[in-house]
Each structure stands twice: as C-alpha cells, then as structure tokens.
Tab-separated table of C-alpha atoms in Angstrom:
chain	number	residue	atom	x	y	z
A	10	MET	CA	-0.036	0.022	-0.106
A	11	ALA	CA	1.572	3.245	-0.862
A	12	PHE	CA	-0.042	5.439	2.084
A	13	PRO	CA	2.931	5.026	4.398
A	14	LEU	CA	1.070	4.838	7.729
A	15	GLN	CA	-0.965	1.983	8.543
A	16	GLY	CA	-1.872	2.113	12.318
A	17	GLU	CA	-5.312	2.445	14.015
A	18	ASP	CA	-4.603	6.016	14.601
A	19	THR	CA	-3.717	6.757	10.930
A	20	CYS	CA	-6.319	4.953	8.728
A	21	GLN	CA	-9.257	2.588	8.772
A	22	HIS	CA	-9.138	-0.702	6.803
A	23	LEU	CA	-12.707	-1.229	5.509
A	24	LEU	CA	-14.611	-2.496	2.495
A	25	PRO	CA	-16.317	0.187	0.134
A	26	THR	CA	-20.023	0.392	0.392
A	27	PRO	CA	-21.347	-1.190	-2.780
A	28	LEU	CA	-23.234	0.801	-5.366
A	29	PRO	CA	-26.408	-0.975	-6.088
A	30	ASN	CA	-27.111	-2.048	-9.860
A	31	PRO	CA	-24.368	0.067	-11.294
A	32	TYR	CA	-23.736	1.141	-14.760
A	33	TRP	CA	-21.152	3.160	-16.656
A	34	VAL	CA	-21.551	6.874	-17.113
A	35	GLY	CA	-18.159	7.444	-18.362
A	36	PHE	CA	-14.938	5.852	-18.801
A	37	GLU	CA	-11.587	6.994	-19.942
A	38	SER	CA	-10.170	4.435	-22.184
A	39	ASN	CA	-6.719	5.979	-23.036
A	40	LEU	CA	-6.045	6.228	-19.378
A	41	ALA	CA	-7.318	2.665	-18.886
A	42	LYS	CA	-4.619	1.468	-21.574
A	43	GLU	CA	-1.882	3.294	-19.499
A	44	LEU	CA	-3.128	1.285	-16.564
A	45	GLY	CA	-2.814	-2.165	-18.441
A	46	ILE	CA	-6.714	-2.361	-18.556
A	47	THR	CA	-7.790	-3.932	-21.917
A	48	VAL	CA	-10.570	-2.310	-23.399
A	49	ASP	CA	-13.071	-3.428	-25.947
A	50	ALA	CA	-14.287	-1.833	-29.282
A	51	SER	CA	-16.862	0.494	-27.408
A	52	GLY	CA	-13.786	1.629	-24.996
A	53	LEU	CA	-15.024	-0.160	-22.080
A	54	PRO	CA	-13.086	-2.751	-20.052
A	55	GLN	CA	-13.075	-5.999	-21.678
A	56	ASP	CA	-13.400	-7.625	-18.209
A	57	PRO	CA	-16.965	-6.893	-17.056
A	58	ARG	CA	-15.778	-7.148	-13.431
A	59	TRP	CA	-14.139	-3.712	-13.646
A	60	LEU	CA	-17.533	-2.303	-13.221
A	61	GLU	CA	-18.152	-3.946	-9.999
A	62	VAL	CA	-14.767	-3.098	-8.746
A	63	LEU	CA	-15.182	0.556	-9.509
A	64	SER	CA	-18.431	0.765	-7.976
A	65	GLY	CA	-17.379	-0.877	-4.642
A	66	ILE	CA	-18.831	-4.214	-5.043
A	67	ALA	CA	-15.705	-6.346	-5.738
A	68	LEU	CA	-12.079	-6.022	-5.187
A	69	GLU	CA	-10.984	-8.643	-8.209
A	70	THR	CA	-10.686	-8.606	-11.806
A	71	HIS	CA	-9.102	-11.049	-13.930
A	72	GLU	CA	-5.774	-9.333	-13.607
A	73	HIS	CA	-5.891	-7.274	-10.572
A	74	THR	CA	-6.673	-7.750	-6.729
A	75	PHE	CA	-7.183	-4.930	-4.354
A	76	ALA	CA	-6.550	-6.665	-0.997
A	77	ASP	CA	-6.637	-3.930	1.654
A	78	PRO	CA	-8.800	-0.912	0.967
A	79	ILE	CA	-8.226	2.133	3.561
A	80	ALA	CA	-9.455	5.508	4.329
A	81	THR	CA	-6.911	7.842	5.773
A	82	VAL	CA	-7.151	10.547	8.642
A	83	TYR	CA	-6.211	14.054	8.087
A	84	SER	CA	-7.043	17.493	9.516
A	85	GLY	CA	-6.986	20.962	8.076
A	86	HIS	CA	-8.205	24.595	8.103
A	87	GLN	CA	-11.534	25.185	5.944
A	88	PHE	CA	-12.115	28.767	5.117
A	89	GLY	CA	-9.084	29.803	7.387
A	90	ILE	CA	-10.423	28.281	10.295
A	91	TRP	CA	-9.016	25.194	12.063
A	92	ALA	CA	-11.615	22.360	11.554
A	93	GLY	CA	-9.666	19.650	13.539
A	94	GLN	CA	-9.780	15.971	12.440
A	95	LEU	CA	-11.177	15.419	8.880
A	96	GLY	CA	-10.322	12.500	6.710
A	97	ASP	CA	-11.302	10.399	3.661
A	98	GLY	CA	-15.260	10.799	4.708
A	99	ARG	CA	-16.335	9.232	1.224
A	100	ALA	CA	-13.201	8.187	-0.503
A	101	ILE	CA	-11.766	4.673	-0.195
A	102	LEU	CA	-8.141	3.922	-1.341
A	103	LEU	CA	-8.392	0.526	-3.064
A	104	GLY	CA	-4.409	0.185	-3.746
A	105	ASP	CA	-1.835	0.745	-6.281
A	106	LEU	CA	-2.088	0.260	-10.144
A	107	ARG	CA	0.866	1.002	-12.218
A	108	GLY	CA	2.299	3.802	-10.231
A	109	TYR	CA	-1.124	5.513	-9.125
A	110	GLU	CA	-3.268	5.317	-6.141
A	111	LEU	CA	-6.692	4.076	-7.115
A	112	GLN	CA	-9.456	5.848	-5.025
A	113	LEU	CA	-13.319	5.383	-5.148
A	114	LYS	CA	-14.994	8.769	-4.134
A	115	GLY	CA	-18.375	8.163	-3.239
A	116	SER	CA	-17.930	4.669	-1.995
A	117	GLY	CA	-19.439	4.859	1.309
A	118	ILE	CA	-19.199	5.785	5.007
A	119	THR	CA	-15.955	5.709	6.747
A	120	ARG	CA	-15.173	6.545	10.441
A	121	TYR	CA	-14.149	10.076	8.990
A	122	SER	CA	-17.720	10.771	7.316
A	123	ARG	CA	-18.866	12.701	10.417
A	124	MET	CA	-22.457	13.653	9.492
A	125	GLY	CA	-22.272	12.736	5.808
A	126	ASP	CA	-23.482	9.633	3.972
A	127	GLY	CA	-20.336	8.580	2.324
A	128	ARG	CA	-21.751	9.076	-1.091
A	129	ALA	CA	-21.058	11.361	-4.020
A	130	VAL	CA	-23.865	12.307	-6.545
A	131	LEU	CA	-23.950	11.918	-10.308
A	132	ARG	CA	-23.697	15.850	-10.830
A	133	SER	CA	-20.397	16.402	-8.978
A	134	SER	CA	-18.921	12.898	-10.271
A	135	ILE	CA	-19.357	13.868	-13.908
A	136	ARG	CA	-17.706	17.337	-13.076
A	137	GLU	CA	-14.779	15.824	-11.569
A	138	PHE	CA	-14.418	13.169	-14.151
A	139	LEU	CA	-14.324	15.806	-16.989
A	140	CYS	CA	-12.215	18.369	-15.414
A	141	SER	CA	-9.639	16.137	-14.208
A	142	GLU	CA	-8.972	14.790	-17.924
A	143	ALA	CA	-9.410	18.309	-19.252
A	144	MET	CA	-6.689	19.760	-16.894
A	145	HIS	CA	-4.435	16.787	-17.802
A	146	ALA	CA	-4.997	17.671	-21.448
A	147	LEU	CA	-4.136	21.376	-20.645
A	148	GLY	CA	-0.847	20.222	-19.368
A	149	VAL	CA	-1.887	21.186	-15.614
A	150	PRO	CA	-0.745	18.803	-12.900
A	151	THR	CA	-3.688	17.039	-11.537
A	152	SER	CA	-5.228	13.888	-10.318
A	153	ARG	CA	-6.719	11.796	-12.990
A	154	ALA	CA	-10.126	10.233	-13.452
A	155	LEU	CA	-10.742	6.710	-14.814
A	156	ALA	CA	-14.518	6.381	-14.707
A	157	VAL	CA	-17.881	7.306	-13.173
A	158	THR	CA	-20.110	4.713	-12.283
A	159	GLY	CA	-23.805	5.642	-11.718
A	160	SER	CA	-26.770	4.011	-9.917
A	161	LYS	CA	-30.586	4.721	-9.285
A	162	LYS	CA	-29.713	4.670	-5.552
A	163	SER	CA	-31.338	8.198	-4.218
A	164	VAL	CA	-29.141	10.580	-2.097
A	165	LEU	CA	-30.344	13.762	-0.574
A	166	ARG	CA	-28.413	17.187	-0.794
A	167	GLU	CA	-30.357	20.334	-1.580
A	168	SER	CA	-32.885	17.941	-3.447
A	169	LEU	CA	-33.148	14.364	-3.986
A	170	GLU	CA	-30.319	13.211	-6.640
A	171	THR	CA	-28.891	9.776	-7.601
A	172	ALA	CA	-25.578	8.346	-6.417
A	173	ALA	CA	-22.380	7.937	-8.244
A	174	VAL	CA	-18.812	6.824	-7.814
A	175	CYS	CA	-15.910	8.614	-9.487
A	176	THR	CA	-12.648	6.404	-9.732
A	177	ARG	CA	-9.649	8.780	-9.440
A	178	LEU	CA	-6.042	8.410	-9.332
A	179	ALA	CA	-2.683	10.153	-8.367
A	180	PRO	CA	0.601	9.018	-7.529
A	181	SER	CA	-0.247	9.792	-3.885
A	182	PHE	CA	-3.250	11.541	-2.372
A	183	ILE	CA	-1.005	12.692	0.687
A	184	ARG	CA	-2.239	16.369	1.490
A	185	VAL	CA	-1.160	19.260	3.602
A	186	GLY	CA	-3.922	18.284	5.997
A	187	HIS	CA	-2.038	14.940	6.612
A	188	PHE	CA	0.950	16.690	7.901
A	189	GLU	CA	-1.545	19.090	10.078
A	190	HIS	CA	-3.123	16.298	11.689
A	191	PHE	CA	-0.134	14.481	12.777
A	192	ALA	CA	1.613	17.951	13.921
A	193	ALA	CA	-1.626	18.736	15.840
A	194	ALA	CA	-1.350	15.218	17.450
A	195	ARG	CA	2.381	15.971	18.370
A	196	SER	CA	3.395	12.681	16.378
A	197	THR	CA	6.885	13.578	15.199
A	198	GLU	CA	7.286	9.877	14.331
A	199	HIS	CA	4.383	9.843	11.927
A	200	LEU	CA	5.514	13.188	10.668
A	201	THR	CA	8.940	11.625	9.813
A	202	THR	CA	7.588	8.464	8.444
A	203	MET	CA	5.583	10.449	6.078
A	204	ALA	CA	8.280	12.707	5.043
A	205	ASP	CA	10.682	10.041	4.551
A	206	TYR	CA	8.203	8.233	2.300
A	207	LEU	CA	7.945	11.384	0.245
A	208	LEU	CA	11.678	11.877	0.008
A	209	THR	CA	12.015	8.278	-1.225
A	210	HIS	CA	8.970	8.169	-3.835
A	211	HIS	CA	8.387	11.606	-4.827
A	212	TYR	CA	11.089	13.923	-3.995
A	213	PRO	CA	14.409	11.791	-4.325
A	214	GLU	CA	16.293	15.171	-5.355
A	215	CYS	CA	16.154	16.538	-1.824
A	216	GLN	CA	17.747	13.375	-0.201
A	217	GLY	CA	21.182	14.513	-0.908
A	218	THR	CA	20.925	18.016	0.455
A	219	ASP	CA	22.119	19.535	3.857
A	220	ASP	CA	18.592	19.271	5.222
A	221	PRO	CA	16.323	17.028	3.366
A	222	TYR	CA	13.195	18.017	5.293
A	223	LEU	CA	13.870	21.677	4.712
A	224	ALA	CA	14.583	20.672	1.083
A	225	LEU	CA	11.364	18.852	0.777
A	226	PHE	CA	9.254	21.675	2.102
A	227	ALA	CA	10.889	24.272	-0.288
A	228	ALA	CA	10.192	21.624	-3.269
A	229	ILE	CA	6.431	21.243	-2.200
A	230	SER	CA	6.187	25.031	-1.957
A	231	GLU	CA	7.904	25.547	-5.430
A	232	ARG	CA	5.553	23.032	-7.135
A	233	THR	CA	2.384	24.560	-5.345
A	234	ALA	CA	3.695	28.063	-6.553
A	235	LYS	CA	4.076	26.949	-10.181
A	236	LEU	CA	0.776	25.051	-10.141
A	237	VAL	CA	-1.440	28.239	-8.984
A	238	ALA	CA	0.443	30.285	-11.668
A	239	HIS	CA	-0.827	27.741	-14.235
A	240	TRP	CA	-4.303	28.074	-13.035
A	241	GLN	CA	-4.259	31.779	-13.243
A	242	ALA	CA	-2.872	31.353	-16.861
A	243	ILE	CA	-5.804	29.186	-18.116
A	244	GLY	CA	-8.481	31.100	-15.974
A	245	PHE	CA	-9.037	28.376	-13.624
A	246	CYS	CA	-10.673	28.804	-10.199
A	247	HIS	CA	-10.523	25.841	-7.703
A	248	GLY	CA	-13.289	27.110	-5.445
A	249	VAL	CA	-12.263	25.365	-2.166
A	250	LEU	CA	-8.537	25.895	-1.214
A	251	ASN	CA	-8.635	24.603	2.225
A	252	SER	CA	-5.479	23.103	3.417
A	253	ASP	CA	-7.090	19.645	3.516
A	254	ASN	CA	-7.519	19.991	-0.426
A	255	ILE	CA	-3.950	20.689	-1.150
A	256	SER	CA	-1.909	17.977	-2.632
A	257	ILE	CA	1.694	17.408	-1.421
A	258	LEU	CA	2.629	16.809	-4.693
A	259	GLY	CA	1.645	20.072	-6.331
A	260	LEU	CA	-1.340	18.510	-8.149
A	261	THR	CA	-4.971	19.825	-8.537
A	262	ILE	CA	-7.076	17.566	-6.473
A	263	ASP	CA	-10.593	17.581	-5.062
A	264	TYR	CA	-12.712	19.085	-7.709
A	265	GLY	CA	-15.656	20.577	-6.270
A	266	PRO	CA	-17.087	23.940	-7.040
A	267	PHE	CA	-14.463	24.890	-9.602
A	268	GLY	CA	-15.027	26.927	-12.672
A	269	PHE	CA	-13.194	28.322	-15.669
A	270	LEU	CA	-13.520	31.945	-16.242
A	271	ASP	CA	-16.120	33.022	-18.880
A	272	ARG	CA	-16.588	36.908	-18.614
A	273	PHE	CA	-12.987	37.817	-17.129
A	274	GLN	CA	-13.643	39.278	-13.489
A	275	MET	CA	-10.438	39.381	-11.380
A	276	ASP	CA	-12.828	38.801	-8.370
A	277	HIS	CA	-14.835	36.081	-9.654
A	278	ILE	CA	-16.096	33.590	-7.163
A	279	CYS	CA	-16.910	30.283	-8.390
A	280	ASN	CA	-18.401	28.768	-5.078
A	281	HIS	CA	-21.569	30.448	-4.206
A	282	SER	CA	-20.904	28.950	-0.555
A	283	ASP	CA	-17.784	31.274	-0.498
A	284	GLY	CA	-19.534	34.498	0.540
A	285	GLN	CA	-16.453	36.415	1.368
A	286	GLY	CA	-14.557	35.598	-1.646
A	287	ARG	CA	-11.743	33.935	0.146
A	288	TYR	CA	-11.119	31.684	-2.922
A	289	ALA	CA	-12.035	34.288	-5.532
A	290	TYR	CA	-9.857	34.026	-8.849
A	291	GLN	CA	-7.368	36.946	-7.839
A	292	ARG	CA	-6.849	35.648	-4.339
A	293	GLN	CA	-5.760	32.177	-5.279
A	294	PRO	CA	-2.125	32.750	-5.180
A	295	GLN	CA	-2.400	34.567	-1.671
A	296	ILE	CA	-4.402	31.533	-0.451
A	297	MET	CA	-1.756	28.835	-1.574
A	298	HIS	CA	0.845	30.802	-0.065
A	299	TRP	CA	-1.085	30.864	3.244
A	300	ASN	CA	-1.474	27.064	2.963
A	301	MET	CA	2.209	26.868	2.609
A	302	ALA	CA	2.393	28.671	5.965
A	303	CYS	CA	0.189	25.978	7.436
A	304	LEU	CA	2.683	23.109	5.935
A	305	ALA	CA	5.409	25.037	7.337
A	306	GLY	CA	3.986	25.095	10.791
A	307	ALA	CA	3.213	21.409	10.489
A	308	MET	CA	6.699	20.409	9.537
A	309	LEU	CA	8.368	22.625	11.784
A	310	PRO	CA	8.842	19.493	14.331
A	311	LEU	CA	10.811	17.898	11.586
A	312	ILE	CA	13.311	21.083	10.938
A	313	GLU	CA	13.500	21.503	14.681
A	314	THR	CA	15.366	18.531	15.191
A	315	ARG	CA	18.277	19.833	13.131
A	316	TYR	CA	18.429	23.399	14.121
A	317	GLY	CA	16.383	23.946	17.133
A	318	SER	CA	13.057	25.948	17.174
A	319	GLU	CA	14.156	29.573	16.703
A	320	LEU	CA	16.564	28.783	13.727
A	321	ALA	CA	14.034	26.321	12.294
A	322	GLN	CA	11.454	28.959	12.186
A	323	GLU	CA	13.987	31.149	10.494
A	324	HIS	CA	14.645	28.745	7.879
A	325	LEU	CA	11.050	28.011	6.942
A	326	GLN	CA	10.274	31.759	6.939
A	327	LYS	CA	13.030	32.441	4.189
A	328	THR	CA	11.748	29.538	2.274
A	329	LEU	CA	8.247	30.892	2.571
A	330	GLU	CA	9.250	34.181	1.280
A	331	GLU	CA	10.514	32.813	-1.909
A	332	PHE	CA	6.881	31.515	-2.754
A	333	PRO	CA	5.688	34.849	-4.170
A	334	GLU	CA	8.810	35.190	-6.429
A	335	ILE	CA	8.554	31.737	-7.691
A	336	TYR	CA	4.832	32.379	-8.439
A	337	ARG	CA	5.540	35.662	-10.152
A	338	ALA	CA	8.117	34.241	-12.202
A	339	ALA	CA	5.895	31.224	-13.338
A	340	TRP	CA	2.944	33.602	-13.907
A	341	LEU	CA	4.820	35.926	-16.176
A	342	LYS	CA	6.281	33.065	-18.265
A	343	HIS	CA	2.911	31.541	-18.864
A	344	PHE	CA	1.293	34.965	-19.915
A	345	ARG	CA	4.467	35.815	-22.014
A	346	THR	CA	3.826	32.603	-23.973
A	347	LYS	CA	0.214	33.403	-24.073
A	348	LEU	CA	1.215	36.651	-25.930
A	349	GLY	CA	3.653	35.102	-28.172
A	350	LEU	CA	6.564	36.992	-26.291
A	351	LEU	CA	9.676	34.514	-26.630
A	352	THR	CA	12.296	36.721	-25.504
A	353	PRO	CA	11.928	38.613	-21.919
A	354	ASN	CA	11.378	42.231	-21.842
A	355	PRO	CA	11.301	44.179	-18.452
A	356	ASP	CA	8.085	45.962	-19.376
A	357	ASP	CA	6.098	42.612	-20.048
A	358	THR	CA	4.321	42.451	-16.527
A	359	SER	CA	3.012	46.007	-17.169
A	360	LEU	CA	1.651	44.881	-20.540
A	361	VAL	CA	0.162	41.780	-19.351
A	362	GLU	CA	-1.325	43.415	-16.274
A	363	SER	CA	-2.667	46.253	-18.435
A	364	LEU	CA	-4.307	43.630	-20.715
A	365	LEU	CA	-5.994	41.954	-17.811
A	366	GLN	CA	-7.199	45.178	-16.390
A	367	LEU	CA	-8.709	46.024	-19.812
A	368	MET	CA	-10.311	42.501	-19.968
A	369	HIS	CA	-11.716	43.087	-16.447
A	370	HIS	CA	-13.328	46.274	-17.284
A	371	ASN	CA	-14.878	45.096	-20.542
A	372	ARG	CA	-16.015	41.608	-19.099
A	373	VAL	CA	-14.718	39.916	-22.183
A	374	ASP	CA	-14.254	36.000	-22.390
A	375	PHE	CA	-10.968	35.001	-20.910
A	376	THR	CA	-10.281	31.848	-23.025
A	377	ASN	CA	-11.443	33.258	-26.441
A	378	THR	CA	-9.601	36.706	-25.982
A	379	PHE	CA	-6.209	34.737	-25.870
A	380	ARG	CA	-7.201	32.440	-28.627
A	381	ALA	CA	-8.223	35.301	-30.521
A	382	LEU	CA	-4.882	37.092	-30.062
A	383	SER	CA	-3.113	33.796	-31.179
A	384	HIS	CA	-4.465	34.430	-34.655
A	385	PHE	CA	-3.402	37.890	-34.735
A	386	ASP	CA	-0.884	39.150	-37.445
A	387	ALA	CA	1.144	42.209	-36.201
A	388	SER	CA	1.622	43.050	-39.839
A	389	HIS	CA	-2.129	43.805	-40.341
A	390	ASP	CA	-4.096	46.762	-39.155
A	391	ALA	CA	-4.678	46.109	-35.550
A	392	ARG	CA	-8.100	48.034	-35.774
A	393	SER	CA	-9.492	45.391	-38.308
A	394	ASN	CA	-9.105	42.682	-35.552
A	395	PRO	CA	-12.368	41.183	-34.933
A	396	LEU	CA	-11.339	40.968	-31.252
A	397	ARG	CA	-11.783	44.734	-31.161
A	398	ASP	CA	-15.377	44.578	-31.175
A	399	GLN	CA	-15.628	42.437	-28.081
A	400	PHE	CA	-14.347	45.460	-26.037
A	401	LEU	CA	-16.752	48.362	-25.001
A	402	ASN	CA	-13.991	50.753	-24.729
A	403	ARG	CA	-12.367	50.203	-28.134
A	404	ASP	CA	-9.977	53.283	-27.529
A	405	ALA	CA	-8.623	51.595	-24.674
A	406	PHE	CA	-8.130	48.610	-26.818
A	407	ASP	CA	-6.600	50.222	-29.479
A	408	THR	CA	-3.964	51.731	-27.063
A	409	TRP	CA	-3.103	48.527	-25.480
A	410	MET	CA	-2.690	46.908	-29.096
A	411	GLN	CA	-0.470	49.654	-30.221
A	412	SER	CA	1.795	48.754	-27.335
A	413	TYR	CA	1.641	44.994	-28.094
A	414	VAL	CA	2.381	45.482	-31.633
A	415	ALA	CA	5.311	47.509	-30.687
A	416	ARG	CA	6.360	44.988	-28.301
A	417	LEU	CA	5.973	42.094	-30.983
A	418	LYS	CA	8.267	44.026	-33.424
A	419	GLU	CA	10.972	43.588	-30.839
A	420	GLU	CA	10.729	39.683	-31.310
A	421	LYS	CA	13.021	37.942	-33.933
A	422	CYS	CA	10.549	35.071	-34.666
A	423	SER	CA	8.345	34.820	-37.476
A	424	HIS	CA	4.416	35.401	-37.125
A	425	ALA	CA	4.078	31.456	-38.005
A	426	GLU	CA	6.605	30.601	-35.153
A	427	ARG	CA	4.857	32.945	-32.651
A	428	GLN	CA	1.346	31.572	-33.522
A	429	SER	CA	2.630	28.016	-33.139
A	430	HIS	CA	3.761	28.660	-29.680
A	431	MET	CA	0.297	30.715	-28.775
A	432	LEU	CA	-1.946	28.214	-30.270
A	433	ALA	CA	-0.248	25.478	-28.078
A	434	THR	CA	-0.677	27.490	-25.140
A	435	ASN	CA	-4.198	29.060	-25.483
A	436	PRO	CA	-6.741	26.628	-25.512
A	437	LYS	CA	-9.855	26.905	-27.814
A	438	PHE	CA	-11.806	24.461	-25.472
A	439	VAL	CA	-11.981	24.467	-21.698
A	440	LEU	CA	-14.809	22.998	-19.444
A	441	ARG	CA	-17.276	25.591	-19.192
A	442	ASN	CA	-19.860	25.271	-16.435
A	443	TYR	CA	-22.649	25.423	-19.051
A	444	LEU	CA	-21.073	22.401	-21.048
A	445	ALA	CA	-20.816	20.444	-17.893
A	446	GLN	CA	-24.401	21.253	-16.961
A	447	ILE	CA	-25.641	20.177	-20.532
A	448	ALA	CA	-23.855	16.869	-20.205
A	449	ILE	CA	-25.034	16.460	-16.515
A	450	GLU	CA	-28.736	16.885	-17.497
A	451	LYS	CA	-28.700	14.561	-20.128
A	452	ALA	CA	-26.950	11.983	-17.846
A	453	GLN	CA	-29.559	12.500	-15.411
A	454	ASN	CA	-32.034	11.277	-18.102
A	455	ASP	CA	-29.987	8.217	-18.689
A	456	ASP	CA	-28.194	9.675	-21.910
A	457	PHE	CA	-24.372	9.631	-21.247
A	458	SER	CA	-23.507	10.251	-24.859
A	459	GLU	CA	-22.647	14.061	-24.063
A	460	VAL	CA	-20.240	12.975	-21.271
A	461	LYS	CA	-18.397	10.905	-23.805
A	462	ARG	CA	-18.524	13.516	-26.629
A	463	LEU	CA	-17.484	16.448	-24.235
A	464	LEU	CA	-14.668	14.320	-22.991
A	465	ALA	CA	-13.479	13.807	-26.352
A	466	VAL	CA	-13.425	17.614	-27.087
A	467	LEU	CA	-11.570	18.562	-24.036
A	468	GLN	CA	-8.976	15.918	-24.471
A	469	ASP	CA	-7.697	17.895	-27.565
A	470	PRO	CA	-8.057	21.635	-26.235
A	471	PHE	CA	-5.536	23.363	-28.505
A	472	SER	CA	-6.760	22.041	-31.671
A	473	GLU	CA	-9.210	23.737	-33.946
A	474	GLN	CA	-11.511	20.670	-34.256
A	475	PRO	CA	-13.555	21.912	-37.062
A	476	GLY	CA	-17.307	21.405	-36.756
A	477	LEU	CA	-17.289	21.682	-32.870
A	478	GLU	CA	-17.057	25.662	-32.633
A	479	GLU	CA	-20.125	25.209	-30.237
A	480	TYR	CA	-17.988	23.832	-27.546
A	481	ALA	CA	-15.807	26.985	-27.612
A	482	ALA	CA	-18.772	29.434	-27.349
A	483	PRO	CA	-19.285	31.560	-24.234
A	484	PRO	CA	-22.372	30.657	-22.345
A	485	PRO	CA	-25.681	31.617	-23.660
A	486	ALA	CA	-27.240	34.445	-21.549
A	487	ALA	CA	-29.521	31.931	-19.731
A	488	LEU	CA	-26.611	29.624	-18.502
A	489	GLU	CA	-24.201	32.435	-17.741
A	490	HIS	CA	-24.531	32.458	-14.013
A	491	ILE	CA	-24.596	28.614	-13.149
A	492	GLU	CA	-23.793	28.488	-9.336
A	493	VAL	CA	-21.856	25.747	-8.023
A	494	SER	CA	-21.787	25.001	-4.232
A	495	CYS	CA	-19.546	22.581	-1.870
A	496	SER	CA	-22.580	20.165	-1.782
A	497	SER	CA	-21.778	17.140	-3.827
C-alpha cells in the first residue's frame, strides 16, 4: 500500500459500500490502457468485473486484486478556520495500480464521514471526471479520473439526486492536511515516516541536500507556486482551497465547485458558498501561499530536530518568502507565452497586467480573448482585428494593441513561429460550467453520450476541431450564472 502509515490512529481498513445496480456513465479508455486495462471496441473494459470493482462491489478482476482498501485521517483549515480532524469521509483507497493510487470517491461511510452519508452524486462525479481529464490535457498537474459509475440509488443534498462513484488516481493523495493532523497530534514519528516516504518516492532530489526535510518543504512550496500560476494562466478557479484539499505533490485535487472563467472578472467567485470571496480568482496565489505557511507550521517539528526552534522557524520563513517570487516568475512565463513573447522584456509585466485590467473592465471572455490574439498578425491593421469588437472601450483596446504590436516587433521570430507557440498555449476548449451542465442533465435522463463527446473535445483543447465550434462558445445568457456549491 502506497500510504505510508497503517496504524489504527492513521487510517481505517474497510470495504467500500457497494453501489447498487451500477452502470457506466463515463470511462477514460486512454488512461485505462496506460494502467494495463484491456478495453473493447466500445472503449469499455473487456473484463466486466471492472464495473463491479469501480462501484465498490468487488475487489478482483481477472488481472488485478485490491486486497486492503483504506480511508485515511487528516485535519485542516477550512475557510481559514482550524477544523480539527477530517479525513476520507467518502473516498476509499483501493490500492496501487501502475504507479498510481486508485481511489473510489463516493464509496460509502468511513469513520471520518462525520455527519455525511459517504456518497457522491452524479452531478459532481461527472464534473470531477471531465475536469480532471481536461486539466491533464491542458498540461496542468492534476489527479486523473478513470471512470464514473452511476446508480438509481437516491441521495439527499439540496434536493433528491442519484448516487455515483468517481474513480480517481494520483501518484499519492497525501495532503497538507495529513501533515497538519500529525503535527496537531504531536506525532513527530508519523511526520517523519510520511516525510521520509515522500523523499524516497516523490522527491528523491531532496535526499542528498544538507537538510532533506527543509529541501522537501521548499520543493513542495515551489511546485504549489507553479501550479497556481498555471491555474491563473488558464483562468481556472478551484473554489475550495482549504488546506485539506491541497496536494503535497503540487497536483490539482478535490474538484468541487470549480469553474473556468467566462467573462473575465478578477474577483470572480466560483463557489456560491464562499460569501466572503476568500477563494476568488485573484486571491488564489495568496491563499496557496497561506496554505504553505500551514504546511511550514506542520513540518516545523522535523526541522527543529536539526536547528532548534528559533533557527528552524527562520529557515522556514525564508523559504516561505520565496513563494511569491517563484509564483510571479512562473505567472509571467505563462502569460508571455500566451502573448507570443518568446524573449523577456522588463516591461512585459506591465503589458500583461494592463491587458488583464482591460479585460476585467470590459468583461470579455478569458479563453476566447487569448485564442483570438493567437491568430493576430502584427503586420495587419490592429483596428481590423475582430477581437476589437468584443471591447466596449475600443479606444482603450487600440491603445493597448499599439503597445502590443510595438512589443511584437522586438521579437525576432516569424508570425508563424509565434502563432505556433500561442496556439499550443491558449486553448480553444475548456470545461465551461454550462457545457458540463448540459452533459449532466442528459446523464440524469440516462443519456451519457454528451459526457463521452465532451470528454473527447476536452482531450484535444489546443486543436481547432472544425465542426465543434459550439464547444468554444461563451455561455448563452440563460446559462451564464450557473452556481456551484460545496454540496456534492
């Protein structure tokens, strides 16, 4: 088992609660092949027992046996407040499969469920399935999703819905919250075991340093800073950046009330449960930095063993202060590429920020704006650019374009070379909330064709895909303000 702690105080050994009369809602055949699962002509597993395994009914297929499923304990800060003990309240880790941990989300009550029913609903399971694979196709570090299985079993949220199980995978599901839990429990032994496991299996480059634990914290913080920079560059809002939702590997995990930006608003809130806007788009870098401060506090006992308390805090603080610099450099690198700027210039930050301000004030579509800029030829009159008509303040747009064209003329690459970089960076297709909602509503009526079709579109986000332009369109007015909550 990949999870390094197996005691009674760290996890619960239990069987999933079977999903009654399950059926396939979605299945990712390409990922299945990577995992050594043989698929048939329809793209589903050739071995029918996979349906039972991924629905919590069985633990064995012809080729694989999952002998010891577990749910793990962790703690964390939720919306900035210490929540104490949490844990896998509806996710059960089946075991390892070709370098991944395979986890069933929605597979029943565990001792960490608190007041929950241990189930996930069809709606949220489809969203996580589609977005995990969409993010992977966009090149964003993420957990993966192999399948969604559904059932007619009723579960109560704001209304009566049906249950589902989402099968998700990651090299490890260890979170910041795991470290916080064992730090709160004053278990330096468990902290050490977990850190040593990460050093051996996921951060081997830190092992030969002067202080491997401090190097481990620095590496985790660096990955996290680069992750959130990537989110900002594609207009992705996570929605619930609680410390228990933060991967120790710098992956995007726990897809809940997420959303991709349509009309760009810097202060966009994608989670209607987030009344104060703690996790708004523009605050994501700050919040992830805050989560790294939580991790620093949890890892302090490990660093103290070498330096003592005061010096350990100084070293961690110094490392924490590097987060904004790493983030800013990664953010600027992403946006330079999005604008086709292949050589650095000191004025690029101002150019990017002024564009984002212009987009914010004119409420233009985030994804489509950058995609349209990818097709812009600097040798043509900028005033003839169709993108100009998307901006209410055309004078302001013209002024920015003058600066942009002047900057492009400093580049030595050809238009074709620049366009190639931009089109490979600025996606045409992202998982817009309204597209997910259309697929969900069809699936709720037992039509899973749109889940399959939308997945195929999202797996090739940078190509033009002629004939599928509807999937690149901004939401119609009636679907522009879909609200997503933590309830799933």
